[in-house]
Short mmCIF file of C-alpha atoms in Angstrom, two decimals:
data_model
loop_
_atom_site.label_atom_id
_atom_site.label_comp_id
_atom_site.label_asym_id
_atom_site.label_seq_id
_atom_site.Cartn_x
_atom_site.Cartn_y
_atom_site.Cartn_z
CA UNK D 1 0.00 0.00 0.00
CA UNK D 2 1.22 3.60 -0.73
CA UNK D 3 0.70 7.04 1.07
CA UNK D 4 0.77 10.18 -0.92
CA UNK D 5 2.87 12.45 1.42
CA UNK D 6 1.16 15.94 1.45
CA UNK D 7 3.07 18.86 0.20
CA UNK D 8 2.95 21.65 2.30
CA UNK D 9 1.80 25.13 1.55
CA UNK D 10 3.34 27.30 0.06
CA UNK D 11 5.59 29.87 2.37
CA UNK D 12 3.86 33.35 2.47
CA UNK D 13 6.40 34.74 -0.20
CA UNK D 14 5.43 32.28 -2.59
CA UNK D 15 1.97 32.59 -2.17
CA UNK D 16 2.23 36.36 -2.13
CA UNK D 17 4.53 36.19 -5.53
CA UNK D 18 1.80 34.23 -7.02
CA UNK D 19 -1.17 36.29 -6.02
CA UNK D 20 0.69 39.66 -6.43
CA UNK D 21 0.66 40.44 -3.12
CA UNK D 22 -3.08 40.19 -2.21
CA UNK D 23 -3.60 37.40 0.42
CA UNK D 24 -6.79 36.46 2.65
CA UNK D 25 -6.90 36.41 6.27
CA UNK D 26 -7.23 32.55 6.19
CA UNK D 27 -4.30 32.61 4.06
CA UNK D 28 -2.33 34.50 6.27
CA UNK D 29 -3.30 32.71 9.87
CA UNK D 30 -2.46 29.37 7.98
CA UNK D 31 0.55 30.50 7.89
CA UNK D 32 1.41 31.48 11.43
CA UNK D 33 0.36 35.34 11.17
CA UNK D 34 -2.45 36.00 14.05
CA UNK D 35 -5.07 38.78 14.15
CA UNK D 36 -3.10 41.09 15.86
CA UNK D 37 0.01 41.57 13.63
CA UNK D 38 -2.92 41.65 10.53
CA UNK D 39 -4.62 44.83 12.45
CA UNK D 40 -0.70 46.38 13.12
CA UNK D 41 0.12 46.00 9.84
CA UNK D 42 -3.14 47.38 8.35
CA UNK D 43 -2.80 50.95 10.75
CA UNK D 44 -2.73 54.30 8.92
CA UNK D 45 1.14 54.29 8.21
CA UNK D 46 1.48 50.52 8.07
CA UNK D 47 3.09 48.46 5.84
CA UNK D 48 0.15 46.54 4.35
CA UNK D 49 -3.34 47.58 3.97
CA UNK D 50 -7.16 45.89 3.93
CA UNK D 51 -8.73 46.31 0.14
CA UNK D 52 -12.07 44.04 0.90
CA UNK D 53 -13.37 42.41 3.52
CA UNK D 54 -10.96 39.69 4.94
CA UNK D 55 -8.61 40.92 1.62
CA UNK D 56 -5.50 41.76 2.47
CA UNK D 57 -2.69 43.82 0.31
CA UNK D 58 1.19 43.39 1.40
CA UNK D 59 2.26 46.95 0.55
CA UNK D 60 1.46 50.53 1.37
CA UNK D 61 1.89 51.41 -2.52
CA UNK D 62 -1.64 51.76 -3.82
CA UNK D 63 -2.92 48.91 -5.38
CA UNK D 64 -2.68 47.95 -9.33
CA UNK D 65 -5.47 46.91 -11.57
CA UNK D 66 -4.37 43.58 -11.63
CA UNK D 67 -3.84 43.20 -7.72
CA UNK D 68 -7.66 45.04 -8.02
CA UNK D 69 -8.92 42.06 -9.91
CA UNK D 70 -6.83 39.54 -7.61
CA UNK D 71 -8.47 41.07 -4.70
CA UNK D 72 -12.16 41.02 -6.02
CA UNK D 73 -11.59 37.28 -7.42
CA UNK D 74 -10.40 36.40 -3.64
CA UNK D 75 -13.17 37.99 -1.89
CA UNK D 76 -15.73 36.14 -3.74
CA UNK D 77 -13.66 32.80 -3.74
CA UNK D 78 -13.31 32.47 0.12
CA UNK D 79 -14.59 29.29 1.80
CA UNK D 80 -12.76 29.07 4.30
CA UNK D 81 -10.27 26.59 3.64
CA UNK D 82 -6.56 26.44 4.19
CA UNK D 83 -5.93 28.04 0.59
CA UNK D 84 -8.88 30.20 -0.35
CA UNK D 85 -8.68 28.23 -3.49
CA UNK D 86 -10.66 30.05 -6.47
CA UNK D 87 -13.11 27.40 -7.94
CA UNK D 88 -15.78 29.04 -6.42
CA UNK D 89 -15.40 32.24 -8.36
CA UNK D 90 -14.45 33.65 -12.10
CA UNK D 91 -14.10 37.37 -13.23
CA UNK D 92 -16.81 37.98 -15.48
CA UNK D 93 -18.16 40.48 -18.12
CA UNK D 94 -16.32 43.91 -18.71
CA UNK D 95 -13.41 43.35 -16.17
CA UNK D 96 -12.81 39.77 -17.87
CA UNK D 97 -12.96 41.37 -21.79
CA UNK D 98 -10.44 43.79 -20.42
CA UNK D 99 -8.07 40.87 -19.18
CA UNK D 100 -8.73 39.51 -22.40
CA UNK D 101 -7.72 41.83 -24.68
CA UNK D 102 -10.61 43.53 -26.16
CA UNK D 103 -10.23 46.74 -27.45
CA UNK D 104 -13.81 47.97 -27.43
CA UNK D 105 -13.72 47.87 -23.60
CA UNK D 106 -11.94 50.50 -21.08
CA UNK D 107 -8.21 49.22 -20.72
CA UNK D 108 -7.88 47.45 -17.72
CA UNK D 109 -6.91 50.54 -15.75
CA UNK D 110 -10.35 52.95 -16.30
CA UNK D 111 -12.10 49.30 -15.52
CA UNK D 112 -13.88 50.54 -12.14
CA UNK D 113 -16.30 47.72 -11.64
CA UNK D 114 -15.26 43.90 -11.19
CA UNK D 115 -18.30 41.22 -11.58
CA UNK D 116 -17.66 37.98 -9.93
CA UNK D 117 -19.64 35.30 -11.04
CA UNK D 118 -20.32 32.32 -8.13
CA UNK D 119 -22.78 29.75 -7.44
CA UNK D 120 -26.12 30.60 -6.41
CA UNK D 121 -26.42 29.30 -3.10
CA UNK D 122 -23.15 31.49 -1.93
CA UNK D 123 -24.09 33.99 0.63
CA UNK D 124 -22.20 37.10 -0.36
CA UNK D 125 -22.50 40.47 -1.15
CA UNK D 126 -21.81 43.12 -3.26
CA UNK D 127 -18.70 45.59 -1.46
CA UNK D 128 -16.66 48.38 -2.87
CA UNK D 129 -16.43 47.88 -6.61
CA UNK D 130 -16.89 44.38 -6.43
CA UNK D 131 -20.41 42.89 -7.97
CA UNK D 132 -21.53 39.75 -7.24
CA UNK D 133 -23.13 37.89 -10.48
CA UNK D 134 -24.73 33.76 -9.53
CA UNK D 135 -25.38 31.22 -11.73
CA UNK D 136 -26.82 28.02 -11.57
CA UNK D 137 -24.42 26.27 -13.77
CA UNK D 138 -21.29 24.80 -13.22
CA UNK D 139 -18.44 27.33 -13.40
CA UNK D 140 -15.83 26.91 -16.23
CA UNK D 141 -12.40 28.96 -15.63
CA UNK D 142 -10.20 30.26 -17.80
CA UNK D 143 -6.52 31.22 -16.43
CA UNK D 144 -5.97 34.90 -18.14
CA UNK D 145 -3.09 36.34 -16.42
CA UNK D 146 -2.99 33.84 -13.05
CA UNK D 147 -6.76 35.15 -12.84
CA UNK D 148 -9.65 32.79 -12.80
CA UNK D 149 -11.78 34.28 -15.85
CA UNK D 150 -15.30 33.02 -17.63
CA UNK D 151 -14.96 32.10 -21.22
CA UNK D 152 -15.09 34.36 -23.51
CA UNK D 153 -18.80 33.72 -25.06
CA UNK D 154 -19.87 33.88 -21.15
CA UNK D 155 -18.15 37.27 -20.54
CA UNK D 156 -19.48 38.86 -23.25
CA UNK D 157 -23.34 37.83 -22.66
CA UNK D 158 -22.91 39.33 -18.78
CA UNK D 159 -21.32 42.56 -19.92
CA UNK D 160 -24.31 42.66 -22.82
CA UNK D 161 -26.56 42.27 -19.90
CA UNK D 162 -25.24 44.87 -17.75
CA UNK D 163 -24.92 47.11 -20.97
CA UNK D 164 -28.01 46.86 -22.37
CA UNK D 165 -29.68 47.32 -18.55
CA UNK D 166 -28.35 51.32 -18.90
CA UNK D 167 -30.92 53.16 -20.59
CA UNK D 168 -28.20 56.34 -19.97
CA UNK D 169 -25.20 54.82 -20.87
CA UNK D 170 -24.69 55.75 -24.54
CA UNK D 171 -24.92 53.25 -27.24
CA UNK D 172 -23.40 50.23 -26.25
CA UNK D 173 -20.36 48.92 -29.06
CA UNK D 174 -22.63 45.29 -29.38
CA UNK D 175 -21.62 44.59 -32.74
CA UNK D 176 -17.94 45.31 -32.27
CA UNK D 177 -17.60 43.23 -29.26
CA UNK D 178 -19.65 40.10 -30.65
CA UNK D 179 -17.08 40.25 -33.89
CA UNK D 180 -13.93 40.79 -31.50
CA UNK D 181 -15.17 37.79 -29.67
CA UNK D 182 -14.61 35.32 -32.48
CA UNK D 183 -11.33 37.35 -33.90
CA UNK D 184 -9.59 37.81 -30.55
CA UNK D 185 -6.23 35.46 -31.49
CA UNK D 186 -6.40 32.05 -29.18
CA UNK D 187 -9.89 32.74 -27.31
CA UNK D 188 -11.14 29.42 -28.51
CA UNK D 189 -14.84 31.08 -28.86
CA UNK D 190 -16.87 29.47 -31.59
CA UNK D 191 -20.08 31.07 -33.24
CA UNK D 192 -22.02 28.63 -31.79
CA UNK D 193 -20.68 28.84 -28.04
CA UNK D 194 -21.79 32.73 -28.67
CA UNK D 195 -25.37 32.04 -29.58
CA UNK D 196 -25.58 29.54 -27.15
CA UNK D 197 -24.80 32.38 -24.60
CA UNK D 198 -26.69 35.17 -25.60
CA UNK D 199 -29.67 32.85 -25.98
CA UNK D 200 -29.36 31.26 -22.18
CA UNK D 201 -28.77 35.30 -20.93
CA UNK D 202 -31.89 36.28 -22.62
CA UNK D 203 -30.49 38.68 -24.93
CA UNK D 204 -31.64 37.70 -28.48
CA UNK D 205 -34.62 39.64 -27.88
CA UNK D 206 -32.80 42.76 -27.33
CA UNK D 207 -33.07 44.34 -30.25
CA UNK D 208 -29.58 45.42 -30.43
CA UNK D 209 -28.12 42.33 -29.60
CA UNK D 210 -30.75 40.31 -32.28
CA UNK D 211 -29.75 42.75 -35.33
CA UNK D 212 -25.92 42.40 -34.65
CA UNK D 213 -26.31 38.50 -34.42
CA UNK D 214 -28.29 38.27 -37.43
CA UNK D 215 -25.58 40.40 -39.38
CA UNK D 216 -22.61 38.56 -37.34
CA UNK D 217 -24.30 35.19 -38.43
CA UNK D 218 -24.85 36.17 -42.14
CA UNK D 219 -21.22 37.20 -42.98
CA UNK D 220 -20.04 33.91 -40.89
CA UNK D 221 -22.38 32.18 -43.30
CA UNK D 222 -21.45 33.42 -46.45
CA UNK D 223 -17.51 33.18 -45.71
CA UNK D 224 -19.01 29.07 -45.20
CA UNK D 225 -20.68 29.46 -48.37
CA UNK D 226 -17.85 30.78 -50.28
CA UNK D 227 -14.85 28.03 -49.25
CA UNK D 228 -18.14 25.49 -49.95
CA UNK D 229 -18.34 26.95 -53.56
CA UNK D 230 -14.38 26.66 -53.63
CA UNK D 231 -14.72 23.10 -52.53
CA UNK D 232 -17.34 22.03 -54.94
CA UNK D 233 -15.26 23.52 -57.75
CA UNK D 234 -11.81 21.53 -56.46
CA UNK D 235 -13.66 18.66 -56.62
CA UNK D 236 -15.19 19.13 -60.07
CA UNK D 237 -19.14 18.80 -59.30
CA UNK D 238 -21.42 20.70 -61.70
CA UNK D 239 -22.35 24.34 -60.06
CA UNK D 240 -25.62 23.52 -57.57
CA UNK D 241 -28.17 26.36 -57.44
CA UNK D 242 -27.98 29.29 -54.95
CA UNK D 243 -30.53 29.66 -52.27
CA UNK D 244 -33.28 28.46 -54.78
CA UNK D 245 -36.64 28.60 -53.39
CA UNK D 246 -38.45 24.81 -54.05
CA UNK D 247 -42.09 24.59 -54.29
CA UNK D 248 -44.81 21.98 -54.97
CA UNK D 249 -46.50 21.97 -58.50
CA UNK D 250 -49.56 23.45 -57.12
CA UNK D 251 -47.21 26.64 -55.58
CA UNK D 252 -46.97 24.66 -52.03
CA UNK D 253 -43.80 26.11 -50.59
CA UNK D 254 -41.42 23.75 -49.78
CA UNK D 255 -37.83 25.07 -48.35
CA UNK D 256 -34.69 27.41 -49.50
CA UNK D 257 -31.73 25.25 -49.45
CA UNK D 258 -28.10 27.25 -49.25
CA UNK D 259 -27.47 25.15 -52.45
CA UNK D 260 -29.34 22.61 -54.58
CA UNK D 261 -28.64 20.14 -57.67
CA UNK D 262 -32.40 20.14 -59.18
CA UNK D 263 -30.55 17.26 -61.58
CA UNK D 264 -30.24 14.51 -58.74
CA UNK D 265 -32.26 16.22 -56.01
CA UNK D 266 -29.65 17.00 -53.49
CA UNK D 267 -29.46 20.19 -51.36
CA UNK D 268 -26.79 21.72 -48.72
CA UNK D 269 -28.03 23.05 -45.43
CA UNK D 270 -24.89 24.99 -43.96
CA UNK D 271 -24.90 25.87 -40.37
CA UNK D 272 -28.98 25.97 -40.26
CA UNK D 273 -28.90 26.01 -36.72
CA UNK D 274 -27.32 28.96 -36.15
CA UNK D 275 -29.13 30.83 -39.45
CA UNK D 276 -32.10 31.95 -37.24
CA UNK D 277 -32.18 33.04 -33.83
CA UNK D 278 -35.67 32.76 -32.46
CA UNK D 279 -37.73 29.68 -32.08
CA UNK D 280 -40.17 30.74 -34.18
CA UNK D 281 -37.89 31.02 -37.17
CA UNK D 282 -35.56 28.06 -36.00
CA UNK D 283 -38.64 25.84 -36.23
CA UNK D 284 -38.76 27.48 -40.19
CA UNK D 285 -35.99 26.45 -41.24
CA UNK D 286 -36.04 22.76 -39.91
CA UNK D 287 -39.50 22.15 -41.14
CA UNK D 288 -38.41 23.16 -44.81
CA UNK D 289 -34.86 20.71 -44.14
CA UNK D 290 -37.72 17.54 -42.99
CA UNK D 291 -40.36 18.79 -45.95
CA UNK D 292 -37.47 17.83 -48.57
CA UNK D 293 -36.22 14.61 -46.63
CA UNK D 294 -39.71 13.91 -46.80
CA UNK D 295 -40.49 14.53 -50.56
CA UNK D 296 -36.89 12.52 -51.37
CA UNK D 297 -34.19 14.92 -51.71
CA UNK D 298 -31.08 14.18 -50.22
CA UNK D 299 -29.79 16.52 -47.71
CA UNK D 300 -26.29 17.56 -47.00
CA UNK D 301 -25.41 18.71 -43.67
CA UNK D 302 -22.18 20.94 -43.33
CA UNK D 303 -21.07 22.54 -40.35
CA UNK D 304 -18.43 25.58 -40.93
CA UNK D 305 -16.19 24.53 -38.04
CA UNK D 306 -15.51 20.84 -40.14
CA UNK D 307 -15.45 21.91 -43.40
CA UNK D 308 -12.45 24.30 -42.15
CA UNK D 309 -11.08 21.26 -39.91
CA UNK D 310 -11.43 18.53 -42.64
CA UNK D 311 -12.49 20.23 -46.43
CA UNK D 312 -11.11 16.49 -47.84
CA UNK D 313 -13.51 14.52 -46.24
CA UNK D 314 -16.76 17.09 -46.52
CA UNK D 315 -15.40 17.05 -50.29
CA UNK D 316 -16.03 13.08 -50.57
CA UNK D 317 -19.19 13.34 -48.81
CA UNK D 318 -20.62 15.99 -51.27
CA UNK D 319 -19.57 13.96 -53.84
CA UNK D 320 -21.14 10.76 -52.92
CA UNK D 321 -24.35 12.02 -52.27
CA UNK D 322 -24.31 13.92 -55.81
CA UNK D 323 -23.76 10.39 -57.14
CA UNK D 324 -26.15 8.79 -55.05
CA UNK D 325 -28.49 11.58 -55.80
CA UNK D 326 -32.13 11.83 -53.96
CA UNK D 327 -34.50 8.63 -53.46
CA UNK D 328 -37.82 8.80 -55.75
CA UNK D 329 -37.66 12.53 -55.83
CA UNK D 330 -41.08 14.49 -55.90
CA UNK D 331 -40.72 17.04 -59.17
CA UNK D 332 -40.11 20.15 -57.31
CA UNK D 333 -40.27 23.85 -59.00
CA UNK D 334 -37.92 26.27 -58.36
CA UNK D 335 -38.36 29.73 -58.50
#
């Protein structure tokens, strides 16, 4: 049988190097510092000083936006455990796009709100500049800086909210930030994560928010559509029809595939889940994808994100079903 020896804390230099010098008061009587040197070294004069509740800063220097954000992160993330570990907590909307990166945001020094989002059943409360944000759902970090952040697509829905909550505030940059979120280098936020987002926080039926996800989800579209034209061409299939409307003989509508081969009854749906934003015209476009399966045209499925990952093998399958064509096609016009 073995025993995993424990490693012991860190000494409070390390841990101070690796916070930036903001520390807890758990932290600190973990590691041998009582009460009463805390309150010295916290008097006018001294040489540390208290930034939040049970927040500590190891300097008399005034404190610097990040050491802000460390200290706003901590406050929310104490449990009371030996470490004051962070799981419990993740900078969130304008603070986190500012440790990002964005530009359409105040750089991280004119940032003078911090939201913190934690679990719902935490018992805290807002203090200083610090705003506490809860969620229901499981919290997923990102490390930006040493600092426990939300990912991008999540960061961006709570700063819409808070944006689009100030009637005074000036028109809020949606449609810059939305693009910025999927052209910020290594952010790892995909169109879809974005919608998802912005759909959970309520925001598609801001009107502000809806138009600049529309356009942000046509131009994504149409850069699909034009490396799916490319592809079609490298892999020498007769030109398919652009967004042809089909209908019935008798005028029934039927759908308007992103392309279609009338000759062997095979349309493209690209991305259709992420063409329409409400339910309403969600539930559109699917019915006019089943209506074709239904009448015997063969429907291709291509999702941007593989057709950029693997073009070879959406090639192939494009091909094969233009051989295999549709299955006792209904005569369809298109107009």
């Amino acid at each position: 049988m073995s025993y995993r020896i424990p490693m012991p804390p860190p000494s409070l230099e390390e841990l101070a190097k690796r916070q930036q010098n903001v520390v807890t008061a758990s932290q600190l009587r973990a590691r041998g510092v009582p009460a009463r040197i805390i309150t010295e070294h916290c008097r006018r004069g001294g040489p540390w000083q208290r930034m939040l509740p049970r927040v500590y800063l190891l300097q008399a220097a005034e404190p610097t936006p990040e050491q802000r954000m460390w200290a706003a992160l901590l406050y929310a993330a104490q449990n009371g455990r030996e470490e004051g570990r962070r799981e419990g907590a993740v900078i969130t909307g304008t603070a986190a796009l500012a440790l990002y990166g964005f530009t359409v945001v105040p750089r991280l020094p004119a940032v003078t709100g911090v939201d913190v989002l934690v679990p719902r059943q935490r018992r805290l409360k807002d203090v200083g500049e610090v705003r506490i944000r809860r969620t229901e759902r499981e919290l997923v970090a990102r490390s930006v800086h040493g600092l426990a952040c939300a990912p991008v697509a999540r960061a961006v829905a709570d700063a819409l909210v808070e944006w689009t909550a100030e009637p005074s505030g000036g028109p809020a940059p949606v449609r810059e930030v939305l693009r910025e979120a999927l052209a910020l280098p290594g952010n790892h936020c995909t169109v879809r994560e974005l919608v998802a987002e912005l759909t959970d926080s309520g925001l598609t039926c801001e009107p502000r928010v809806r138009a600049a996800l529309d356009e942000l989800l046509a131009t994504e579209r149409d850069l699909v559509l034009e490396r799916l034209g490319g592809l079609v061409d490298e892999w020498l299939l007769p030109a398919p029809l652009s967004a042809p409307e089909l209908r019935m003989r008798g005028g029934t509508y039927i759908a308007v595939p992103d392309l279609y081969w009338p000759e062997r009854g095979v349309a493209v749906e690209v991305d259709s889940e992420l063409r329409c934003v409400s339910e309403g015209e969600a539930a559109w476009v699917r019915g006019g994808q089943h209506r074709m399966e239904y009448l015997g045209v063969r429907v291709v499925y291509v999702c941007g994100a593989r057709l950029a990952a693997d073009p070879d093998v959406v090639g192939g399958e494009l091909r094969e079903a233009y051989r295999a064509g549709g299955t006792d096609v209904v005569e369809l016009l298109v107009v």
